[in-house]
Amino acid sequence: MRSLVSLRPLASLAIALSFAGLAAAPAAAAVEQNSPRIAESPLACGWDPDGPSGRAYYNHCGGGSWVWIRVERHHGLSGYDECVGPGRTYLGDAGIIKFAWYKGETC
């Protein structure tokens, strides 16, 4: 019996620490969600498909310049070049648009 009595404080401490860890997890997630990096640019730069809506976008994050992008398409359709400005440009249905990439040139 003596050994059971001496283990009770340790068991209580272990339970308390496990609850403390559970309470800290949401706080850590809240800090990560509020990080300035995430708040500044929630959209990806470059190829930016929106899976839930089925739409394809290209998000040009660079300054005020306009740039040429190459748009590749599915189903054997030929690709094409497009001049896009800063921000998010709708390219079409994601079932048609396969990928888009920056060509390294301004327009």
mmCIF file of N, CA and C in Angstrom:
data_model
loop_
_atom_site.group_PDB
_atom_site.id
_atom_site.type_symbol
_atom_site.label_atom_id
_atom_site.label_comp_id
_atom_site.label_asym_id
_atom_site.label_seq_id
_atom_site.Cartn_x
_atom_site.Cartn_y
_atom_site.Cartn_z
ATOM 1 N N MET A 1 0.806 -1.210 0.000
ATOM 2 C CA MET A 1 0.000 0.000 0.000
ATOM 3 C C MET A 1 0.842 1.264 0.000
ATOM 4 N N ARG A 2 1.955 1.191 0.604
ATOM 5 C CA ARG A 2 2.773 2.381 0.706
ATOM 6 C C ARG A 2 3.171 2.899 -0.687
ATOM 7 N N SER A 3 3.471 2.018 -1.624
ATOM 8 C CA SER A 3 3.874 2.452 -2.956
ATOM 9 C C SER A 3 2.720 3.120 -3.709
ATOM 10 N N LEU A 4 1.464 2.699 -3.478
ATOM 11 C CA LEU A 4 0.328 3.335 -4.119
ATOM 12 C C LEU A 4 0.153 4.768 -3.648
ATOM 13 N N VAL A 5 0.358 5.004 -2.380
ATOM 14 C CA VAL A 5 0.206 6.344 -1.827
ATOM 15 C C VAL A 5 1.263 7.272 -2.416
ATOM 16 N N SER A 6 2.471 6.801 -2.619
ATOM 17 C CA SER A 6 3.527 7.660 -3.141
ATOM 18 C C SER A 6 3.353 7.927 -4.639
ATOM 19 N N LEU A 7 2.614 7.101 -5.361
ATOM 20 C CA LEU A 7 2.386 7.313 -6.785
ATOM 21 C C LEU A 7 1.238 8.274 -7.070
ATOM 22 N N ARG A 8 0.352 8.480 -6.133
ATOM 23 C CA ARG A 8 -0.798 9.359 -6.366
ATOM 24 C C ARG A 8 -0.395 10.784 -6.746
ATOM 25 N N PRO A 9 0.558 11.398 -6.063
ATOM 26 C CA PRO A 9 0.935 12.754 -6.487
ATOM 27 C C PRO A 9 1.504 12.784 -7.916
ATOM 28 N N LEU A 10 2.248 11.749 -8.280
ATOM 29 C CA LEU A 10 2.791 11.701 -9.628
ATOM 30 C C LEU A 10 1.686 11.527 -10.673
ATOM 31 N N ALA A 11 0.688 10.697 -10.369
ATOM 32 C CA ALA A 11 -0.426 10.509 -11.285
ATOM 33 C C ALA A 11 -1.205 11.811 -11.447
ATOM 34 N N SER A 12 -1.424 12.520 -10.364
ATOM 35 C CA SER A 12 -2.135 13.801 -10.423
ATOM 36 C C SER A 12 -1.363 14.807 -11.265
ATOM 37 N N LEU A 13 -0.054 14.829 -11.099
ATOM 38 C CA LEU A 13 0.778 15.736 -11.866
ATOM 39 C C LEU A 13 0.716 15.395 -13.363
ATOM 40 N N ALA A 14 0.763 14.116 -13.706
ATOM 41 C CA ALA A 14 0.695 13.691 -15.107
ATOM 42 C C ALA A 14 -0.635 14.096 -15.734
ATOM 43 N N ILE A 15 -1.726 13.943 -15.014
ATOM 44 C CA ILE A 15 -3.044 14.324 -15.523
ATOM 45 C C ILE A 15 -3.109 15.836 -15.718
ATOM 46 N N ALA A 16 -2.601 16.580 -14.763
ATOM 47 C CA ALA A 16 -2.620 18.041 -14.863
ATOM 48 C C ALA A 16 -1.797 18.513 -16.059
ATOM 49 N N LEU A 17 -0.642 17.905 -16.291
ATOM 50 C CA LEU A 17 0.202 18.299 -17.415
ATOM 51 C C LEU A 17 -0.451 17.958 -18.755
ATOM 52 N N SER A 18 -1.150 16.822 -18.813
ATOM 53 C CA SER A 18 -1.799 16.474 -20.077
ATOM 54 C C SER A 18 -2.916 17.462 -20.402
ATOM 55 N N PHE A 19 -3.666 17.915 -19.392
ATOM 56 C CA PHE A 19 -4.697 18.915 -19.642
ATOM 57 C C PHE A 19 -4.089 20.257 -20.015
ATOM 58 N N ALA A 20 -2.961 20.594 -19.425
ATOM 59 C CA ALA A 20 -2.295 21.848 -19.760
ATOM 60 C C ALA A 20 -1.854 21.829 -21.221
ATOM 61 N N GLY A 21 -1.371 20.690 -21.695
ATOM 62 C CA GLY A 21 -0.967 20.570 -23.100
ATOM 63 C C GLY A 21 -2.136 20.735 -24.040
ATOM 64 N N LEU A 22 -3.303 20.201 -23.664
ATOM 65 C CA LEU A 22 -4.488 20.350 -24.501
ATOM 66 C C LEU A 22 -4.938 21.795 -24.564
ATOM 67 N N ALA A 23 -4.818 22.509 -23.467
ATOM 68 C CA ALA A 23 -5.232 23.910 -23.432
ATOM 69 C C ALA A 23 -4.285 24.779 -24.242
ATOM 70 N N ALA A 24 -3.022 24.413 -24.332
ATOM 71 C CA ALA A 24 -2.044 25.219 -25.055
ATOM 72 C C ALA A 24 -2.167 25.044 -26.569
ATOM 73 N N ALA A 25 -2.649 23.915 -27.032
ATOM 74 C CA ALA A 25 -2.725 23.658 -28.475
ATOM 75 C C ALA A 25 -3.585 24.675 -29.216
ATOM 76 N N PRO A 26 -4.817 25.005 -28.753
ATOM 77 C CA PRO A 26 -5.597 26.013 -29.475
ATOM 78 C C PRO A 26 -4.932 27.379 -29.458
ATOM 79 N N ALA A 27 -4.239 27.716 -28.384
ATOM 80 C CA ALA A 27 -3.569 29.005 -28.318
ATOM 81 C C ALA A 27 -2.460 29.075 -29.361
ATOM 82 N N ALA A 28 -1.716 27.997 -29.534
ATOM 83 C CA ALA A 28 -0.658 27.971 -30.539
ATOM 84 C C ALA A 28 -1.247 28.099 -31.936
ATOM 85 N N ALA A 29 -2.361 27.448 -32.187
ATOM 86 C CA ALA A 29 -3.006 27.532 -33.500
ATOM 87 C C ALA A 29 -3.488 28.954 -33.769
ATOM 88 N N ALA A 30 -3.998 29.630 -32.747
ATOM 89 C CA ALA A 30 -4.475 31.001 -32.919
ATOM 90 C C ALA A 30 -3.326 31.925 -33.271
ATOM 91 N N VAL A 31 -2.172 31.735 -32.662
ATOM 92 C CA VAL A 31 -1.015 32.558 -32.983
ATOM 93 C C VAL A 31 -0.597 32.321 -34.421
ATOM 94 N N GLU A 32 -0.595 31.058 -34.870
ATOM 95 C CA GLU A 32 -0.209 30.750 -36.236
ATOM 96 C C GLU A 32 -1.189 31.362 -37.233
ATOM 97 N N GLN A 33 -2.482 31.315 -36.951
ATOM 98 C CA GLN A 33 -3.480 31.878 -37.861
ATOM 99 C C GLN A 33 -3.346 33.389 -37.964
ATOM 100 N N ASN A 34 -2.903 34.043 -36.903
ATOM 101 C CA ASN A 34 -2.802 35.489 -36.889
ATOM 102 C C ASN A 34 -1.419 35.982 -37.287
ATOM 103 N N SER A 35 -0.579 35.098 -37.812
ATOM 104 C CA SER A 35 0.761 35.519 -38.184
ATOM 105 C C SER A 35 0.675 36.492 -39.350
ATOM 106 N N PRO A 36 1.526 37.516 -39.378
ATOM 107 C CA PRO A 36 1.475 38.516 -40.439
ATOM 108 C C PRO A 36 1.711 37.913 -41.827
ATOM 109 N N ARG A 37 2.530 36.876 -41.921
ATOM 110 C CA ARG A 37 2.825 36.264 -43.215
ATOM 111 C C ARG A 37 1.547 35.750 -43.859
ATOM 112 N N ILE A 38 0.699 35.109 -43.103
ATOM 113 C CA ILE A 38 -0.546 34.563 -43.636
ATOM 114 C C ILE A 38 -1.524 35.688 -43.960
ATOM 115 N N ALA A 39 -1.585 36.693 -43.118
ATOM 116 C CA ALA A 39 -2.532 37.778 -43.322
ATOM 117 C C ALA A 39 -2.183 38.609 -44.552
ATOM 118 N N GLU A 40 -0.881 38.732 -44.888
ATOM 119 C CA GLU A 40 -0.475 39.559 -46.015
ATOM 120 C C GLU A 40 -0.877 38.966 -47.360
ATOM 121 N N SER A 41 -0.741 37.676 -47.540
ATOM 122 C CA SER A 41 -0.999 37.082 -48.846
ATOM 123 C C SER A 41 -1.703 35.737 -48.709
ATOM 124 N N PRO A 42 -3.025 35.739 -48.579
ATOM 125 C CA PRO A 42 -3.732 34.476 -48.434
ATOM 126 C C PRO A 42 -3.782 33.673 -49.734
ATOM 127 N N LEU A 43 -3.533 34.322 -50.874
ATOM 128 C CA LEU A 43 -3.554 33.629 -52.158
ATOM 129 C C LEU A 43 -2.128 33.303 -52.592
ATOM 130 N N ALA A 44 -1.973 32.200 -53.306
ATOM 131 C CA ALA A 44 -0.660 31.817 -53.813
ATOM 132 C C ALA A 44 -0.273 32.730 -54.968
ATOM 133 N N CYS A 45 1.010 33.010 -55.094
ATOM 134 C CA CYS A 45 1.501 33.755 -56.257
ATOM 135 C C CYS A 45 1.703 32.769 -57.397
ATOM 136 N N GLY A 46 1.400 33.204 -58.603
ATOM 137 C CA GLY A 46 1.550 32.325 -59.764
ATOM 138 C C GLY A 46 0.289 31.511 -59.994
ATOM 139 N N TRP A 47 0.479 30.269 -60.438
ATOM 140 C CA TRP A 47 -0.633 29.341 -60.708
ATOM 141 C C TRP A 47 -1.444 29.177 -59.447
ATOM 142 N N ASP A 48 -2.738 29.430 -59.533
ATOM 143 C CA ASP A 48 -3.581 29.439 -58.339
ATOM 144 C C ASP A 48 -4.956 28.833 -58.638
ATOM 145 N N PRO A 49 -5.023 27.489 -58.781
ATOM 146 C CA PRO A 49 -6.330 26.871 -59.036
ATOM 147 C C PRO A 49 -7.183 26.879 -57.777
ATOM 148 N N ASP A 50 -8.458 27.070 -57.935
ATOM 149 C CA ASP A 50 -9.396 27.035 -56.812
ATOM 150 C C ASP A 50 -10.196 25.748 -56.925
ATOM 151 N N GLY A 51 -9.716 24.704 -56.244
ATOM 152 C CA GLY A 51 -10.321 23.381 -56.333
ATOM 153 C C GLY A 51 -11.811 23.331 -56.059
ATOM 154 N N PRO A 52 -12.275 23.909 -54.939
ATOM 155 C CA PRO A 52 -13.705 23.813 -54.631
ATOM 156 C C PRO A 52 -14.611 24.435 -55.694
ATOM 157 N N SER A 53 -14.178 25.524 -56.312
ATOM 158 C CA SER A 53 -15.038 26.173 -57.308
ATOM 159 C C SER A 53 -14.793 25.648 -58.719
ATOM 160 N N GLY A 54 -13.664 24.957 -58.930
ATOM 161 C CA GLY A 54 -13.344 24.453 -60.258
ATOM 162 C C GLY A 54 -12.839 25.531 -61.205
ATOM 163 N N ARG A 55 -12.367 26.650 -60.659
ATOM 164 C CA ARG A 55 -11.871 27.754 -61.481
ATOM 165 C C ARG A 55 -10.348 27.819 -61.427
ATOM 166 N N ALA A 56 -9.744 28.259 -62.510
ATOM 167 C CA ALA A 56 -8.293 28.404 -62.577
ATOM 168 C C ALA A 56 -7.925 29.887 -62.636
ATOM 169 N N TYR A 57 -6.930 30.262 -61.843
ATOM 170 C CA TYR A 57 -6.477 31.650 -61.776
ATOM 171 C C TYR A 57 -4.959 31.713 -61.894
ATOM 172 N N TYR A 58 -4.476 32.898 -62.249
ATOM 173 C CA TYR A 58 -3.052 33.207 -62.128
ATOM 174 C C TYR A 58 -2.982 34.454 -61.273
ATOM 175 N N ASN A 59 -2.198 34.413 -60.201
ATOM 176 C CA ASN A 59 -2.080 35.543 -59.285
ATOM 177 C C ASN A 59 -0.704 36.172 -59.446
ATOM 178 N N HIS A 60 -0.652 37.342 -60.084
ATOM 179 C CA HIS A 60 0.618 38.056 -60.302
ATOM 180 C C HIS A 60 0.868 38.959 -59.099
ATOM 181 N N CYS A 61 1.881 38.610 -58.327
ATOM 182 C CA CYS A 61 2.180 39.328 -57.084
ATOM 183 C C CYS A 61 3.213 40.438 -57.249
ATOM 184 N N GLY A 62 3.813 40.580 -58.400
ATOM 185 C CA GLY A 62 4.897 41.546 -58.567
ATOM 186 C C GLY A 62 4.432 42.944 -58.889
ATOM 187 N N GLY A 63 4.727 43.882 -58.028
ATOM 188 C CA GLY A 63 4.546 45.318 -58.230
ATOM 189 C C GLY A 63 3.444 45.745 -59.170
ATOM 190 N N GLY A 64 3.712 46.787 -59.955
ATOM 191 C CA GLY A 64 2.709 47.319 -60.865
ATOM 192 C C GLY A 64 2.927 46.909 -62.307
ATOM 193 N N SER A 65 3.839 45.976 -62.556
ATOM 194 C CA SER A 65 4.139 45.592 -63.936
ATOM 195 C C SER A 65 3.135 44.561 -64.462
ATOM 196 N N TRP A 66 3.002 44.561 -65.779
ATOM 197 C CA TRP A 66 2.205 43.545 -66.471
ATOM 198 C C TRP A 66 3.180 42.541 -67.049
ATOM 199 N N VAL A 67 2.841 41.250 -67.006
ATOM 200 C CA VAL A 67 3.757 40.200 -67.448
ATOM 201 C C VAL A 67 3.057 39.203 -68.364
ATOM 202 N N TRP A 68 3.874 38.528 -69.181
ATOM 203 C CA TRP A 68 3.364 37.455 -70.029
ATOM 204 C C TRP A 68 3.377 36.148 -69.253
ATOM 205 N N ILE A 69 2.286 35.413 -69.357
ATOM 206 C CA ILE A 69 2.220 34.066 -68.793
ATOM 207 C C ILE A 69 1.887 33.090 -69.922
ATOM 208 N N ARG A 70 2.257 31.858 -69.725
ATOM 209 C CA ARG A 70 1.884 30.789 -70.655
ATOM 210 C C ARG A 70 0.794 29.974 -69.986
ATOM 211 N N VAL A 71 -0.303 29.779 -70.656
ATOM 212 C CA VAL A 71 -1.432 29.008 -70.142
ATOM 213 C C VAL A 71 -1.477 27.681 -70.897
ATOM 214 N N GLU A 72 -1.336 26.589 -70.187
ATOM 215 C CA GLU A 72 -1.399 25.246 -70.769
ATOM 216 C C GLU A 72 -2.793 24.677 -70.533
ATOM 217 N N ARG A 73 -3.302 23.931 -71.514
ATOM 218 C CA ARG A 73 -4.663 23.396 -71.400
ATOM 219 C C ARG A 73 -4.685 21.872 -71.511
ATOM 220 N N HIS A 74 -5.740 21.271 -70.948
ATOM 221 C CA HIS A 74 -5.974 19.819 -71.005
ATOM 222 C C HIS A 74 -6.556 19.416 -72.357
ATOM 223 N N HIS A 75 -6.735 18.104 -72.510
ATOM 224 C CA HIS A 75 -7.475 17.516 -73.628
ATOM 225 C C HIS A 75 -6.852 17.799 -74.994
ATOM 226 N N GLY A 76 -5.532 17.979 -75.043
ATOM 227 C CA GLY A 76 -4.863 18.202 -76.319
ATOM 228 C C GLY A 76 -5.075 19.583 -76.906
ATOM 229 N N LEU A 77 -5.722 20.471 -76.168
ATOM 230 C CA LEU A 77 -5.923 21.836 -76.667
ATOM 231 C C LEU A 77 -4.604 22.590 -76.594
ATOM 232 N N SER A 78 -4.342 23.435 -77.593
ATOM 233 C CA SER A 78 -3.082 24.185 -77.580
ATOM 234 C C SER A 78 -3.107 25.245 -76.488
ATOM 235 N N GLY A 79 -1.926 25.533 -75.965
ATOM 236 C CA GLY A 79 -1.797 26.578 -74.959
ATOM 237 C C GLY A 79 -1.730 27.943 -75.624
ATOM 238 N N TYR A 80 -1.684 28.972 -74.810
ATOM 239 C CA TYR A 80 -1.620 30.330 -75.349
ATOM 240 C C TYR A 80 -0.908 31.241 -74.358
ATOM 241 N N ASP A 81 -0.418 32.374 -74.841
ATOM 242 C CA ASP A 81 0.210 33.385 -73.997
ATOM 243 C C ASP A 81 -0.831 34.448 -73.657
ATOM 244 N N GLU A 82 -0.735 34.967 -72.436
ATOM 245 C CA GLU A 82 -1.663 36.015 -72.011
ATOM 246 C C GLU A 82 -0.900 37.045 -71.192
ATOM 247 N N CYS A 83 -1.225 38.315 -71.402
ATOM 248 C CA CYS A 83 -0.629 39.405 -70.644
ATOM 249 C C CYS A 83 -1.526 39.684 -69.438
ATOM 250 N N VAL A 84 -0.953 39.606 -68.231
ATOM 251 C CA VAL A 84 -1.747 39.818 -67.018
ATOM 252 C C VAL A 84 -1.144 40.921 -66.156
ATOM 253 N N GLY A 85 -2.009 41.636 -65.487
ATOM 254 C CA GLY A 85 -1.580 42.689 -64.574
ATOM 255 C C GLY A 85 -1.484 42.172 -63.157
ATOM 256 N N PRO A 86 -1.135 43.051 -62.234
ATOM 257 C CA PRO A 86 -1.039 42.661 -60.829
ATOM 258 C C PRO A 86 -2.386 42.167 -60.309
ATOM 259 N N GLY A 87 -2.333 41.194 -59.429
ATOM 260 C CA GLY A 87 -3.544 40.646 -58.840
ATOM 261 C C GLY A 87 -3.927 39.318 -59.465
ATOM 262 N N ARG A 88 -5.133 38.898 -59.182
ATOM 263 C CA ARG A 88 -5.623 37.578 -59.582
ATOM 264 C C ARG A 88 -6.420 37.673 -60.884
ATOM 265 N N THR A 89 -6.003 36.890 -61.875
ATOM 266 C CA THR A 89 -6.661 36.872 -63.186
ATOM 267 C C THR A 89 -7.354 35.531 -63.391
ATOM 268 N N TYR A 90 -8.634 35.584 -63.720
ATOM 269 C CA TYR A 90 -9.395 34.370 -64.013
ATOM 270 C C TYR A 90 -8.989 33.851 -65.379
ATOM 271 N N LEU A 91 -8.616 32.567 -65.448
ATOM 272 C CA LEU A 91 -8.185 31.961 -66.704
ATOM 273 C C LEU A 91 -9.246 31.078 -67.340
ATOM 274 N N GLY A 92 -10.137 30.532 -66.529
ATOM 275 C CA GLY A 92 -11.169 29.659 -67.062
ATOM 276 C C GLY A 92 -11.435 28.487 -66.141
ATOM 277 N N ASP A 93 -12.142 27.519 -66.668
ATOM 278 C CA ASP A 93 -12.508 26.325 -65.918
ATOM 279 C C ASP A 93 -11.267 25.451 -65.684
ATOM 280 N N ALA A 94 -11.082 24.969 -64.464
ATOM 281 C CA ALA A 94 -9.918 24.135 -64.135
ATOM 282 C C ALA A 94 -9.942 22.801 -64.879
ATOM 283 N N GLY A 95 -11.085 22.391 -65.390
ATOM 284 C CA GLY A 95 -11.148 21.187 -66.201
ATOM 285 C C GLY A 95 -10.536 21.393 -67.584
ATOM 286 N N ILE A 96 -10.386 22.647 -67.994
ATOM 287 C CA ILE A 96 -9.783 22.990 -69.281
ATOM 288 C C ILE A 96 -8.346 23.489 -69.086
ATOM 289 N N ILE A 97 -8.150 24.361 -68.100
ATOM 290 C CA ILE A 97 -6.829 24.955 -67.850
ATOM 291 C C ILE A 97 -5.998 23.995 -67.012
ATOM 292 N N LYS A 98 -4.851 23.613 -67.549
ATOM 293 C CA LYS A 98 -3.984 22.642 -66.879
ATOM 294 C C LYS A 98 -2.972 23.308 -65.953
ATOM 295 N N PHE A 99 -2.380 24.414 -66.406
ATOM 296 C CA PHE A 99 -1.316 25.077 -65.650
ATOM 297 C C PHE A 99 -1.039 26.431 -66.288
ATOM 298 N N ALA A 100 -0.454 27.342 -65.532
ATOM 299 C CA ALA A 100 -0.015 28.631 -66.070
ATOM 300 C C ALA A 100 1.295 29.010 -65.392
ATOM 301 N N TRP A 101 2.196 29.623 -66.165
ATOM 302 C CA TRP A 101 3.489 29.999 -65.613
ATOM 303 C C TRP A 101 3.998 31.301 -66.216
ATOM 304 N N TYR A 102 4.808 31.992 -65.429
ATOM 305 C CA TYR A 102 5.413 33.260 -65.812
ATOM 306 C C TYR A 102 6.498 33.033 -66.850
ATOM 307 N N LYS A 103 6.465 33.754 -67.958
ATOM 308 C CA LYS A 103 7.429 33.572 -69.039
ATOM 309 C C LYS A 103 8.703 34.387 -68.867
ATOM 310 N N GLY A 104 8.737 35.256 -67.876
ATOM 311 C CA GLY A 104 9.935 36.050 -67.619
ATOM 312 C C GLY A 104 10.005 37.333 -68.427
ATOM 313 N N GLU A 105 8.877 37.774 -68.975
ATOM 314 C CA GLU A 105 8.859 38.979 -69.808
ATOM 315 C C GLU A 105 7.726 39.906 -69.386
ATOM 316 N N THR A 106 7.967 41.195 -69.493
ATOM 317 C CA THR A 106 6.890 42.155 -69.260
ATOM 318 C C THR A 106 6.161 42.403 -70.578
ATOM 319 N N CYS A 107 4.950 42.934 -70.492
ATOM 320 C CA CYS A 107 4.177 43.210 -71.703
ATOM 321 C C CYS A 107 3.563 44.606 -71.632
#
